[in-house]
Coordinates of C-alpha atoms in Angstrom, one line a residue:
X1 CA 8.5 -16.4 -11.2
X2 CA 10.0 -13.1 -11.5
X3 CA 8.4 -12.5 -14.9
X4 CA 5.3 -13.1 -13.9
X5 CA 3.2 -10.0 -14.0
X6 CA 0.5 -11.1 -12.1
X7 CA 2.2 -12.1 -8.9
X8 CA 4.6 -9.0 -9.1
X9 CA 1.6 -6.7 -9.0
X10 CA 0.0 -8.9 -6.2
X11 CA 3.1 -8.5 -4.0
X12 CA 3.5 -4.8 -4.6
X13 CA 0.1 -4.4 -4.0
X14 CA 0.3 -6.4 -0.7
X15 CA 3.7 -4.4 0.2
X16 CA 1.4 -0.8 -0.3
X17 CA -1.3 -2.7 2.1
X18 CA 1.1 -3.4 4.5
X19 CA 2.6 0.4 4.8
X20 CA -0.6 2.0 4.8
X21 CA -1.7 -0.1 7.4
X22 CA 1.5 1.4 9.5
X23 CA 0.6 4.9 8.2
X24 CA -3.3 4.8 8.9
X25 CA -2.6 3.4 12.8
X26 CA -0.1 6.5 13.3
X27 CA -2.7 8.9 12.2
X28 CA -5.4 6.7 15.2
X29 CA -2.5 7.2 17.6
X30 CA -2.4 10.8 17.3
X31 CA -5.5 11.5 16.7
X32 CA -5.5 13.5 20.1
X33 CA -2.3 14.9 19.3
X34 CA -2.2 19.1 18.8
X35 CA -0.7 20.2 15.6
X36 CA -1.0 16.4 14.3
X37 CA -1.7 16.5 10.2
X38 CA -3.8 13.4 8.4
X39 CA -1.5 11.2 6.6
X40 CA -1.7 8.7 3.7
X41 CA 0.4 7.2 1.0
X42 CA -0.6 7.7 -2.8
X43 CA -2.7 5.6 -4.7
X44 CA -1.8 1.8 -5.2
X45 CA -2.6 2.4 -8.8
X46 CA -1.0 6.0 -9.6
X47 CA 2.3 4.3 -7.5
X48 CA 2.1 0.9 -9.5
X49 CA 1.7 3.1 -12.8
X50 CA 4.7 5.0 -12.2
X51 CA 6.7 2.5 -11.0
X52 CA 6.2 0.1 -14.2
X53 CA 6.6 3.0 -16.6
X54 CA 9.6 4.4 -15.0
X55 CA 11.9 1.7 -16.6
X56 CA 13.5 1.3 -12.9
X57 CA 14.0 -2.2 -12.3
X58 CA 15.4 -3.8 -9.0
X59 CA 18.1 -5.8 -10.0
X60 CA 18.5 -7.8 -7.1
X61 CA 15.8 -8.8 -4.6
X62 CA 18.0 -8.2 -1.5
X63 CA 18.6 -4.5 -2.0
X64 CA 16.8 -1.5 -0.5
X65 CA 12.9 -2.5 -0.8
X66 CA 13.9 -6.0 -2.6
X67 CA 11.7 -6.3 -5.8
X68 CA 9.5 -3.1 -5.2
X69 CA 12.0 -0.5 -4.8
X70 CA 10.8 1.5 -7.3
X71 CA 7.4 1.6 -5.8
X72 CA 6.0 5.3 -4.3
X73 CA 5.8 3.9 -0.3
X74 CA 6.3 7.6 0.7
X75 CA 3.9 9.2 3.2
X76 CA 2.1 12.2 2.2
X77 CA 0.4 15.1 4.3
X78 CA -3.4 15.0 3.4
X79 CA -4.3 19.0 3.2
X80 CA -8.1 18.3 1.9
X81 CA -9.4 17.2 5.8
X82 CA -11.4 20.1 8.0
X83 CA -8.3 21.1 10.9
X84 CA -10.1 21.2 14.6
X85 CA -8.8 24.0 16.8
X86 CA -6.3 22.4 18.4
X87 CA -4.6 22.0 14.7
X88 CA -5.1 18.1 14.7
X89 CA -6.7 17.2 11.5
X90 CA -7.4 13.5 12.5
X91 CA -10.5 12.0 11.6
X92 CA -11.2 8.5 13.5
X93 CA -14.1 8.3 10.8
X94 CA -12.2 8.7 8.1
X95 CA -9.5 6.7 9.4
X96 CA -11.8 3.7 10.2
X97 CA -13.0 3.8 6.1
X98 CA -9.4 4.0 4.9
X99 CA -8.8 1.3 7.6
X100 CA -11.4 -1.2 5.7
X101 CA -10.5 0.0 2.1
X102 CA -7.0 -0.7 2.6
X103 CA -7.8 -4.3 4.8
X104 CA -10.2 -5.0 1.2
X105 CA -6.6 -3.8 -1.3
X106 CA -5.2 -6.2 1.5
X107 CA -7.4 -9.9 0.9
X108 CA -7.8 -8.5 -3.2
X109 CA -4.3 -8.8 -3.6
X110 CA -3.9 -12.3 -1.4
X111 CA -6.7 -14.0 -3.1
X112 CA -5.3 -12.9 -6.3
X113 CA -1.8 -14.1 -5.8
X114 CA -3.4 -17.3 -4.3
X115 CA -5.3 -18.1 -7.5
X116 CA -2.3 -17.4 -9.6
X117 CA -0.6 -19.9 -7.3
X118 CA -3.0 -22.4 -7.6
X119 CA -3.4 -22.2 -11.6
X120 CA 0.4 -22.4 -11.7
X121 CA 0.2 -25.9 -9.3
X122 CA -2.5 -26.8 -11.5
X123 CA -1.1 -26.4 -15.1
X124 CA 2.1 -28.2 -13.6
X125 CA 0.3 -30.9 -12.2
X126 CA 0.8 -30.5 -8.9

């Protein structure tokens, strides 16, 4: 199932889901915190991109980030948000939309997987 295109963007876009998730409830815990700068992980599309037309390829599942290794899971400073006094730059606004985009990217790329699943079962006869 390796070479299945499909289900190897599905789990790499689950993977992104799942560290954004990590990197948007930081930015809520801080959001009192001085000095505290916005965070947020690139694009699921410019990281996927990149990562397919790099020509890495993991060679085993069970090394550092298994089969998405070459995928861009690195947290970012966010410098376009207004800064309040204190130099927090924490928006919970904000945070709550990236909160339910990323929850959407999230059930998108379970449902998809779960299809694919199912047509596989399906053309097998299962």
């Amino acid at each position: 199932m390796k070479n299945l295109t499909i289900l190897n963007t599905a789990s790499a876009m689950v993977a992104h889901a799942n560290e954004r998730h990590g990197v948007i409830a930081r930015n809520i815990a801080h959001a009192d915190t001085p000095g505290y700068r916005t965070q947020d992980l690139k694009d699921f599309t410019d990281s996927y991109r990149e990562m397919t037309s790099s020509g890495l390829r993991a060679t085993r599942d069970d090394h550092a980030f298994g089969a998405h290794r070459g995928l861009d899971l690195s947290v970012q400073t966010v410098l376009d948000t207004p800064v309040a006094p204190n130099g927090n730059s924490v928006s919970l606004e904000h945070e709550m939309i990236r909160m339910a985009e990323n929850r959407h990217q999230h059930e998108l790329a379970l449902s998809v997987y779960k299809t694919s699943m199912s047509i596989l079962r399906t053309s097998l006869g299962r």
